[in-house]
Coordinates of C-alpha atoms and ligand atoms in Angstrom, one line a residue:
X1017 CA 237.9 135.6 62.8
X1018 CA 241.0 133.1 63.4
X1019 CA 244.5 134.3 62.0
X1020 CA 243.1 133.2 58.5
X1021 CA 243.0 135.9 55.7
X1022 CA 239.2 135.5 54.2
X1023 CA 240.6 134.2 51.0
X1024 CA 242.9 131.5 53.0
X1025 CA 240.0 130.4 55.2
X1026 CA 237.2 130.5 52.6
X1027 CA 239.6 128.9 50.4
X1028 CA 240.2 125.8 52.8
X1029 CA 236.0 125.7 53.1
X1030 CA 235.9 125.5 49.4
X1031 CA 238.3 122.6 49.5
X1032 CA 236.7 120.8 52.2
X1033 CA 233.6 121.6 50.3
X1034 CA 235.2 119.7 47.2
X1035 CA 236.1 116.6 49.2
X1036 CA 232.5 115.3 50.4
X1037 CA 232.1 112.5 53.2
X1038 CA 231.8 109.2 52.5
X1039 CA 228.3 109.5 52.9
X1040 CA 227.7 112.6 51.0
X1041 CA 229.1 110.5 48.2
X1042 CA 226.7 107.7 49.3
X1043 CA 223.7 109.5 49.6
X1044 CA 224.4 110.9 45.8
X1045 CA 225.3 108.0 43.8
X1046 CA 222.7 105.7 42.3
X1047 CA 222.0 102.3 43.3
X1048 CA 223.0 100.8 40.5
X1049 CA 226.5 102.2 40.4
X1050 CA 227.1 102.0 44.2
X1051 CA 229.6 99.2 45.0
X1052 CA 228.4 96.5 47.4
X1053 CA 230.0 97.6 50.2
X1054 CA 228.6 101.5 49.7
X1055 CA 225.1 99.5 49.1
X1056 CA 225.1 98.4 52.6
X1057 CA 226.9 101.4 54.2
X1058 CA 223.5 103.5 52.4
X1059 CA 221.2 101.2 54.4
X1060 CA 222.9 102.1 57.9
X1061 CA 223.2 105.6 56.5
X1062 CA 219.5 106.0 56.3
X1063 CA 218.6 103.7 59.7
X1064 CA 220.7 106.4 61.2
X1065 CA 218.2 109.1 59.8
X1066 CA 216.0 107.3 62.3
X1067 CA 216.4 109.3 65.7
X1068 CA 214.4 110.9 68.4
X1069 CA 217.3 113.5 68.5
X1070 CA 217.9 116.0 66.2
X1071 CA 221.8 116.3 66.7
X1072 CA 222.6 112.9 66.7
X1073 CA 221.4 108.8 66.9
X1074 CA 219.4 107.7 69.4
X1075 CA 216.9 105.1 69.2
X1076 CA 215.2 103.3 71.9
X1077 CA 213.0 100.0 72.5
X1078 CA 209.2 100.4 71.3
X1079 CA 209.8 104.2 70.3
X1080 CA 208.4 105.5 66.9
X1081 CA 212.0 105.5 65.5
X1082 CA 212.0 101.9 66.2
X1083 CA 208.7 101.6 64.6
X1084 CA 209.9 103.2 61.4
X1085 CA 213.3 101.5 62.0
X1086 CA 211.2 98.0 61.4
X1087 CA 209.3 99.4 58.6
X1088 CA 212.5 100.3 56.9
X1089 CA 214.0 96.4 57.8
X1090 CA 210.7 94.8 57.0
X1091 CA 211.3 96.4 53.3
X1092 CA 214.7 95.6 52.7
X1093 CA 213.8 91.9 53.7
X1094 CA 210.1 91.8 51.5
X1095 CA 213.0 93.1 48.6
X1096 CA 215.7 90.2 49.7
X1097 CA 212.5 87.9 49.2
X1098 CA 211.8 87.2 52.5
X1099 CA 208.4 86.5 54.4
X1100 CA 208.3 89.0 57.7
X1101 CA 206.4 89.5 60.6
X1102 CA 206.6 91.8 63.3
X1103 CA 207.2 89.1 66.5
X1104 CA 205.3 90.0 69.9
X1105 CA 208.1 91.7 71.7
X1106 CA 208.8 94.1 68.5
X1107 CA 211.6 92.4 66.8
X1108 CA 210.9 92.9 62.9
X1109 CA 211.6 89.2 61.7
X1110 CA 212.0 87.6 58.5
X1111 CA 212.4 84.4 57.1
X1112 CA 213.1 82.3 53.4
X1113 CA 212.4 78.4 53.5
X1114 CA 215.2 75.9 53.0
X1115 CA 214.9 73.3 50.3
X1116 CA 211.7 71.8 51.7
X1117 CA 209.2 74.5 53.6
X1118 CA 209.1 74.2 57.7
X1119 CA 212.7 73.2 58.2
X1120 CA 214.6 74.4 61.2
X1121 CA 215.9 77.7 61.0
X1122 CA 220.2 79.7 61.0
X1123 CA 218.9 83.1 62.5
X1124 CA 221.1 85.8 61.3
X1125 CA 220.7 88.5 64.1
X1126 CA 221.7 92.0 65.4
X1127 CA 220.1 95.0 67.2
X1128 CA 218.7 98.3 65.8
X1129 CA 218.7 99.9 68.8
X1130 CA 220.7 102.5 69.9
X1131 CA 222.7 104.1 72.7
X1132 CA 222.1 107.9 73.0
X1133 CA 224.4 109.6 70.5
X1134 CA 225.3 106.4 69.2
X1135 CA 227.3 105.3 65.8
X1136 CA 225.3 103.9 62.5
X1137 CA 226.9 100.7 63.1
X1138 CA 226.7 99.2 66.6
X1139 CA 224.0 96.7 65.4
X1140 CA 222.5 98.2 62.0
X1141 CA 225.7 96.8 60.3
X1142 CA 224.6 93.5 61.6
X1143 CA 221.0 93.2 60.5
X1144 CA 222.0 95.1 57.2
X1145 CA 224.6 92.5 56.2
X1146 CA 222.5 89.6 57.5
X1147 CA 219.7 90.8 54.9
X1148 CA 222.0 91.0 52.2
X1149 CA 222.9 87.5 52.5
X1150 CA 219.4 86.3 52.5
X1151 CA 219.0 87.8 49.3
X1152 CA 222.2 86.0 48.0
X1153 CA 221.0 82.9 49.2
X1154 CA 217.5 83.1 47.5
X1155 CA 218.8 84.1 44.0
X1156 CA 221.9 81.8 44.7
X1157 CA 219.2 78.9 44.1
X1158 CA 221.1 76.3 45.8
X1159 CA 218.7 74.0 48.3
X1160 CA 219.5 74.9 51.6
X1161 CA 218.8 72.0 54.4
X1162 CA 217.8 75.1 57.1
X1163 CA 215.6 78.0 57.1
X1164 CA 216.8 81.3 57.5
X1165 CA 215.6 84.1 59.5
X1166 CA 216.8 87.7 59.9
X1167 CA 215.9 89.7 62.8
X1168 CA 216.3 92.7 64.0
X1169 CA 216.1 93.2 67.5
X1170 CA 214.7 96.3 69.5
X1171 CA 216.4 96.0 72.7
X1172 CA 220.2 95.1 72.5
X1173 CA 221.5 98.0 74.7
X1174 CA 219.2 98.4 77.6
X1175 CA 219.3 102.5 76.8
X1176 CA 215.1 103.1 77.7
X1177 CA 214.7 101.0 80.7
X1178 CA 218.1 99.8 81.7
X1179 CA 217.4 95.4 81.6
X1180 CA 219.5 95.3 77.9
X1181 CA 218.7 92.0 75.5
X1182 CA 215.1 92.3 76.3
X1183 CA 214.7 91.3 72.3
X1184 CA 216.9 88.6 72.2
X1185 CA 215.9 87.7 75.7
X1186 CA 211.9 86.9 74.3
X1187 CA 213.1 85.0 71.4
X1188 CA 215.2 83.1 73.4
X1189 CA 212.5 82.3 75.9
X1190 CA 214.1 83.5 78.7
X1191 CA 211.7 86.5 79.2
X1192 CA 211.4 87.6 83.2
X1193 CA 207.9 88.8 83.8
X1194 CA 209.6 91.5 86.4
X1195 CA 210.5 93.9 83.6
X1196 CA 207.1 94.7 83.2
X1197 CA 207.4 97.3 86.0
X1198 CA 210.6 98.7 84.6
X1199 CA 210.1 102.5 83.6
X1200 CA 211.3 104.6 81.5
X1201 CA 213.5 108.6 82.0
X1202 CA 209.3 109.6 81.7
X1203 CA 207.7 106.9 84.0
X1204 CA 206.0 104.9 81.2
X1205 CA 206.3 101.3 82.5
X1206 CA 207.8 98.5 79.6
X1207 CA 204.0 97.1 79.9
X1208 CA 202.5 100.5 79.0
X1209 CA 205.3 100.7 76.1
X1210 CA 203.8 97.6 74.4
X1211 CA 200.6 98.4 74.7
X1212 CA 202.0 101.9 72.7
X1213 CA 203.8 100.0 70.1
X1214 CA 200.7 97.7 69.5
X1215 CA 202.0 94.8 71.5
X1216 CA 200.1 92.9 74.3
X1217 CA 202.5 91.8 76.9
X1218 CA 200.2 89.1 77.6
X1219 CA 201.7 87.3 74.1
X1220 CA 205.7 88.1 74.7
X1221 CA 205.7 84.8 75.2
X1222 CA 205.0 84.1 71.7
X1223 CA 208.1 85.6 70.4
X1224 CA 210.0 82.7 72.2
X1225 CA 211.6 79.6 69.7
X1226 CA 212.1 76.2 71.0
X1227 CA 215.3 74.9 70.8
X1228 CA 214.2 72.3 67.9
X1229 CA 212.9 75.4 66.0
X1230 CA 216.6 76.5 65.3
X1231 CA 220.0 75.2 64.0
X1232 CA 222.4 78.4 64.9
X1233 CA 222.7 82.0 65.2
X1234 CA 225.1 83.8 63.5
X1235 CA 225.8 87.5 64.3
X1236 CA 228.0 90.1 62.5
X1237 CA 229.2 93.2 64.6
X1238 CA 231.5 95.5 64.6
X1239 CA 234.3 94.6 66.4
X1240 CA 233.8 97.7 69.3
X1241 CA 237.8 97.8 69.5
X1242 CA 240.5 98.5 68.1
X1243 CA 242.3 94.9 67.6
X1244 CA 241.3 93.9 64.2
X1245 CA 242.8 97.6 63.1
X1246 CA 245.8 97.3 64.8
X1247 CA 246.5 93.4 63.4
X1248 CA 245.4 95.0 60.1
X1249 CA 242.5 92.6 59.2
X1250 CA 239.0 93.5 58.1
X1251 CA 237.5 90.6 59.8
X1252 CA 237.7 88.3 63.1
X1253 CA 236.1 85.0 64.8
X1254 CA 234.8 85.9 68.0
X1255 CA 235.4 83.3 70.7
X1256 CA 233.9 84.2 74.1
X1257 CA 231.6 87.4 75.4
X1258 CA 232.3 89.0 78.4
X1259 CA 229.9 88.6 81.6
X1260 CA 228.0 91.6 82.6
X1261 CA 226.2 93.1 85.4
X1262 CA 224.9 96.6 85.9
X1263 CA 223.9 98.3 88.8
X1264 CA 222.0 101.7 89.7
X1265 CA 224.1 102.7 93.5
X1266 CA 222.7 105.0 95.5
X1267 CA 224.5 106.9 97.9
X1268 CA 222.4 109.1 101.0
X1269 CA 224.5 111.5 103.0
X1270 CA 222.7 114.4 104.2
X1271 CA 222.7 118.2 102.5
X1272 CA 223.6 120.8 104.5
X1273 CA 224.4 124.8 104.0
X1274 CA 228.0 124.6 101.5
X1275 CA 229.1 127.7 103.9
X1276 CA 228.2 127.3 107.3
X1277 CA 228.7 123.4 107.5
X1278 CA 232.3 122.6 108.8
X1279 CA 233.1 119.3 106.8
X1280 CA 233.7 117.1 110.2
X1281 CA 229.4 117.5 110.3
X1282 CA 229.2 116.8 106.7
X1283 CA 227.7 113.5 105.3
X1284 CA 228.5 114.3 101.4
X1285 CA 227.4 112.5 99.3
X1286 CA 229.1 113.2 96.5
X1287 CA 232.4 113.3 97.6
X1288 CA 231.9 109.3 98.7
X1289 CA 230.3 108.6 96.0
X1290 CA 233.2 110.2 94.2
X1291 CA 235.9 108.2 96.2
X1292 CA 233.8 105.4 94.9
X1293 CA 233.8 105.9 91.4
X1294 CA 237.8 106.7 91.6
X1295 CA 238.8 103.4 93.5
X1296 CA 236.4 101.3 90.9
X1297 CA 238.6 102.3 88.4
X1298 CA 241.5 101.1 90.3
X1299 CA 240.5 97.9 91.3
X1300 CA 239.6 97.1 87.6
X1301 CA 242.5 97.8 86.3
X1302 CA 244.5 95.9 89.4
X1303 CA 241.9 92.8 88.8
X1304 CA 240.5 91.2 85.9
X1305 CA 237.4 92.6 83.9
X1306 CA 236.7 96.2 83.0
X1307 CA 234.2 98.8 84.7
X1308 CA 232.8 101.9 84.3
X1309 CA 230.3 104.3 86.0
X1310 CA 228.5 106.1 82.9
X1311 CA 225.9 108.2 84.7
X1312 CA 225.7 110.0 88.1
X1313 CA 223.5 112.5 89.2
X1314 CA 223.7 114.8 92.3
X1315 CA 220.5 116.5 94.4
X1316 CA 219.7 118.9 95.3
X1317 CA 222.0 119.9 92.6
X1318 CA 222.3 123.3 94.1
X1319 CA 225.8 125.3 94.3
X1320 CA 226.0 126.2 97.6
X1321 CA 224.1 123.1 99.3
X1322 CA 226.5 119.8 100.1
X1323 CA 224.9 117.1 98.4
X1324 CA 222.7 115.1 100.4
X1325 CA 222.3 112.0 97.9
X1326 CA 223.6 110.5 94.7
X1327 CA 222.7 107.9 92.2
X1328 CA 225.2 106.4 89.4
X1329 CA 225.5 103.6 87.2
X1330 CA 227.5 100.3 87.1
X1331 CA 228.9 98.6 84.4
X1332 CA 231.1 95.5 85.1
X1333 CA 232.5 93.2 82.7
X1334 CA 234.6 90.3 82.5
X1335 CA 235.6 86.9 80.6
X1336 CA 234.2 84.7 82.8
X1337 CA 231.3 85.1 85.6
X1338 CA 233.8 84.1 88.5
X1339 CA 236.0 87.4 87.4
X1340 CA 232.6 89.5 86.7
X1341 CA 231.6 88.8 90.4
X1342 CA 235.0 89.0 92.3
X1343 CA 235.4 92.8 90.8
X1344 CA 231.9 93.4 92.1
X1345 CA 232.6 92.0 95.7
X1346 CA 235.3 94.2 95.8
X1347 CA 233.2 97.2 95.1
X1348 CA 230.7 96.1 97.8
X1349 CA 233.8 95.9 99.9
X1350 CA 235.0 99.4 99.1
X1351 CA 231.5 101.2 99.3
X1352 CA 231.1 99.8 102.9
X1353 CA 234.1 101.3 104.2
X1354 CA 234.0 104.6 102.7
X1355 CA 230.1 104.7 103.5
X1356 CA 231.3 103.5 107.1
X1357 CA 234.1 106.2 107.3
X1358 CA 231.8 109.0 106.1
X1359 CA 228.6 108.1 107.7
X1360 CA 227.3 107.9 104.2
X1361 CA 224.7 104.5 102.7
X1362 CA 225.1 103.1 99.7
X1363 CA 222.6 100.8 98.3
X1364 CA 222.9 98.7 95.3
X1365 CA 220.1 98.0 92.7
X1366 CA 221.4 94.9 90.0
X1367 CA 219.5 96.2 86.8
X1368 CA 220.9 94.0 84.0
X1369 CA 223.3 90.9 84.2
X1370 CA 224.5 88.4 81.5
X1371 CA 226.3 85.4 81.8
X1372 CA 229.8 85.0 80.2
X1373 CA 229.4 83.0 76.8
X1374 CA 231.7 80.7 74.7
X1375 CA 230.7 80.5 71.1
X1376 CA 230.1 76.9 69.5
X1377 CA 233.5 75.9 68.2
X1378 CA 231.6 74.2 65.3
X1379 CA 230.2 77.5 64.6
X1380 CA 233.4 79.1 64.9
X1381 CA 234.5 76.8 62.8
X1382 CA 232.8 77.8 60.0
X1383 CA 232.9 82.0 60.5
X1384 CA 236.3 81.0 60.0
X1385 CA 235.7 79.1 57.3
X1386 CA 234.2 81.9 55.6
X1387 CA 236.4 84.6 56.7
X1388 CA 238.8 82.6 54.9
X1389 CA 236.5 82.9 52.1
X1390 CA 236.2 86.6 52.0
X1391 CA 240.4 86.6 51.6
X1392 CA 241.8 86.4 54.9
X1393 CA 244.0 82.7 55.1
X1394 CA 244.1 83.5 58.7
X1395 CA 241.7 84.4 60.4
X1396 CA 242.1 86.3 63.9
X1397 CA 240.4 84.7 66.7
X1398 CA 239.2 87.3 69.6
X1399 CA 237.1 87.6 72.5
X1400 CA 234.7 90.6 72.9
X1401 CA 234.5 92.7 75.7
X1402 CA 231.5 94.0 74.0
X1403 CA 228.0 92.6 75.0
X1404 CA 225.7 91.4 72.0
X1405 CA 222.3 89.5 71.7
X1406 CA 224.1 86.5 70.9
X1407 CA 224.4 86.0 75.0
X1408 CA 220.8 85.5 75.0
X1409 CA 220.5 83.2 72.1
X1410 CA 223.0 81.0 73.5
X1411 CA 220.6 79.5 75.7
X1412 CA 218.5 78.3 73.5
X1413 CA 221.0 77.4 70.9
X1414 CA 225.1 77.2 69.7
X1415 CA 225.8 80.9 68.6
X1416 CA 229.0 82.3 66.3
X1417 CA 229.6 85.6 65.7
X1418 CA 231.7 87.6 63.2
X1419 CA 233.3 90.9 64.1
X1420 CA 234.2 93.9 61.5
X1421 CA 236.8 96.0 61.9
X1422 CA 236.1 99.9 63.0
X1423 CA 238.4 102.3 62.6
X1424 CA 240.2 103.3 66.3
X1425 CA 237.8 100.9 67.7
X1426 CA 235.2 103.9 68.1
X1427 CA 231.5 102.6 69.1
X1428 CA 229.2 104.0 71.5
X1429 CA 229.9 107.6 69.6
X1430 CA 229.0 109.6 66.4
X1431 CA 232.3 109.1 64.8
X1432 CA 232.0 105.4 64.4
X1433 CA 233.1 104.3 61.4
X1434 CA 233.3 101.1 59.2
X1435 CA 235.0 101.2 55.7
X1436 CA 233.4 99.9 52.5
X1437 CA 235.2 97.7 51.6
X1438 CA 235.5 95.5 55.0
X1439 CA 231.5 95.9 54.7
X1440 CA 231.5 93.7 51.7
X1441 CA 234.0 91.5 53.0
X1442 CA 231.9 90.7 55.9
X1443 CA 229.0 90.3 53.8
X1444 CA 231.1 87.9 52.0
X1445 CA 232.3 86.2 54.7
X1446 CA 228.5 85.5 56.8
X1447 CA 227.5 84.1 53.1
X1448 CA 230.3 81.7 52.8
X1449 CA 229.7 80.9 57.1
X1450 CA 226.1 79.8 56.2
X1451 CA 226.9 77.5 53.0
X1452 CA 230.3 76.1 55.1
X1453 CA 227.2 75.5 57.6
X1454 CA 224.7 74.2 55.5
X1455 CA 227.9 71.3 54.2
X1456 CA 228.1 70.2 57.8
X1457 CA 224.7 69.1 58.0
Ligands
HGY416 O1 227.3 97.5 76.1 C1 227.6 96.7 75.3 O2 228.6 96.0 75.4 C2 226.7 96.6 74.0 O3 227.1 97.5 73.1 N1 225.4 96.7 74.4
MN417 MN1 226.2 98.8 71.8
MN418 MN1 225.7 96.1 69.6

């Protein structure tokens, strides 16, 4: 026991006890007495019940989580009055008419996939908040001269089999049939994944929208840093997303006996691969963009044998594609010398890249027109390092995205964490984006 008396330390669990999470309070209260903002914080609450881990979030592309995660979405959007479908590359859509049926479409988007051990927000936020204000639209009764769809998309973050945006990327039309053979940590191919979720991979194609088929995308995401906290505002305008690439590097040495091999005969490949991983950091943070090696496995994986090869991951990011691919030449440049200094080969394997995307201004124009809605006379105006399916959308039309504050800028972890109240805000400020929209037409 720690230095606390029983009483003492009993006595502080009883008083934690009596101060309930957030969510505790949540997952008590009734519907009808919830505020807003705890209204949609319950929704990501119980997507986040939706995991194929036990001990924390994780939900991947065409798993039965993401099944019952588009069961779940499909509900809330029959609820928000919405018509929905289930589109052929596993995105749960749904849609309301404008003032006359058929009319082009706003698609108000996000992800609700996960990373492993991810937060309830990265994405869930997003297609919660975008359902809400579908509902407020349709009892709102005023005409609307677009369509408006929701979706939900199953592959933002690439987690299952490493291509990311493979949702967006089909609705977008920019589908490459070379994913097909992508597999998964068990070998199932994305091909055979369809086929488990239902889906014939024959018909992604079907998923795609036509340019003429759409009027915007608007997206609402946490903001994935800590800016918006430390300016003190609930909400911001995004501007630009970074350009990514990712790679899977493999580096082949040879393993030999960890005693009896002197280290001038050594070809090890984890101490390259190590050298590696230490001078990407630096020549990030010497250049422009951002990097950042995630994963890295070693074989034989044995204590007492050098290793003879390892594989890690690649993340590079930047604000434009010229930056993106001048800190990746650089890498090449430093894996070829420390490879050619220690007799070691690195190979590279591009598994995911995204080009560097400016948001419409006239879509910016009008998040920040409803930003200024939600209470904020000025809105801040930032650029996210953060990737996002509205990279994919932009090519086949103008996006805008909203960002939402998140406390410390935590994402990517369990302890993500949005506050109520900027919830409602946002879903205040995507309404108010669509009708400053919908007066521009
Ligand atoms: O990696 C990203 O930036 C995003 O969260 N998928
Ligand atoms: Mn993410
Ligand atoms: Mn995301």
């Amino acid at each position: 026991m720690s230095g606390e008396t029983p009483s003492e330390g009993s006595g502080r669990r009883r008083e934690e006890r009596a101060q309930p999470s957030a969510e505790r309070v949540r997952s008590r209260a009734r519907p009808e007495t919830m505020s807003m903002g705890e209204k949609l914080m319950r929704r990501c609450d119980e997507l986040a019940e939706l995991s194929s881990d036990p001990d924390r979030l994780t939900r991947v592309y065409l798993s039965l989580e993401h099944a019952r995660a588009n069961e779940l979405v499909s509900r809330w959007m029959v609820d928000a009055g919405m018509r929905t479908w289930c589109d052929a590359a596993g995105n749960q859509c749904g849609r309301i008419e404008g003032d006359r049926p058929g009319l082009p479409a706003v698609i108000l988007a996000s992800h609700v996939d996960t990373v492993p051990g991810a937060g309830k927000y990265d994405g869930m936020l997003g297609v919660v908040l975008a359902i809400e204000v579908v509902a407020r639209l349709r009892t709102s009764g005023r005409p609307l001269p677009f369509a408006v769809e929701v979706v939900a998309f199953g592959d933002e973050e690439g987690t299952r089999f490493g291509a990311a945006l493979l949702g967006s990327r089909a609705v977008a039309g920019t589908w490459d049939d070379e994913w097909w053979a992508l597999r998964d940590a068990d070998g199932i191919s994305l091909a055979d994944a369809f086929a488990g979720f239902g889906l014939d991979p024959g018909r992604v194609g079907e998923a795609a929208r036509l340019p003429g088929e759409l009027v915007a995308y608007l997206e609402a995401h946490i903001e994935q840093g800590p800016r918006l906290e430390t300016a003190d505002r609930a909400l911001g305008v995004v501007s630009a997303i970074a350009g990514a690439r990712r790679f899977v590097i493999d580096v082949v040495g040879e393993a030999r006996h960890a005693g009896g091999t002197p280290y001038e005969r050594r070809r090890d490949a984890l101490v390259a691969a190590s050298e590696v991983v230490v001078a990407i950091e630096r020549l990030a943070r010497d250049g422009a963009g951002i990097a950042t090696v995630g994963h890295l496995s070693v074989e034989p994986g044995a204590v007492n044998v050098v290793p003879g090869r390892v594989e890690f991951s690649l993340d590079i990011r930047a604000e434009s594609d010229d930056e993106r691919d001048t800190l990746w030449a650089a890498i090449q440049a430093t894996t070829a010398e420390v490879g050619h200094r220690r007799d070691v080969g690195f190979t590279s394997t591009q598994t995911h890249a995204a080009e560097a995307v400016r948001c419409a201004d006239w879509l910016r124009d009008v998040v920040t027109a409803g930003i200024r809605e939600a209470g904020d006379a000025d809105p801040l105006v930032l650029f996210s390092p953060a990737g996002h399916d509205a990279m994919a959308m932009a090519s086949v039309t103008d996006v805008g995205m909203l960002f939402v504050r998140c406390r410390d800028g935590i994402s990517h972890h369990p302890d993500e964490e949005v506050r109520a109240d900027d919830a409602a805000a946002a879903a205040d400020a995507l309404e108010a984006a669509v009708l400053a929209l919908a007066d521009q037409l």
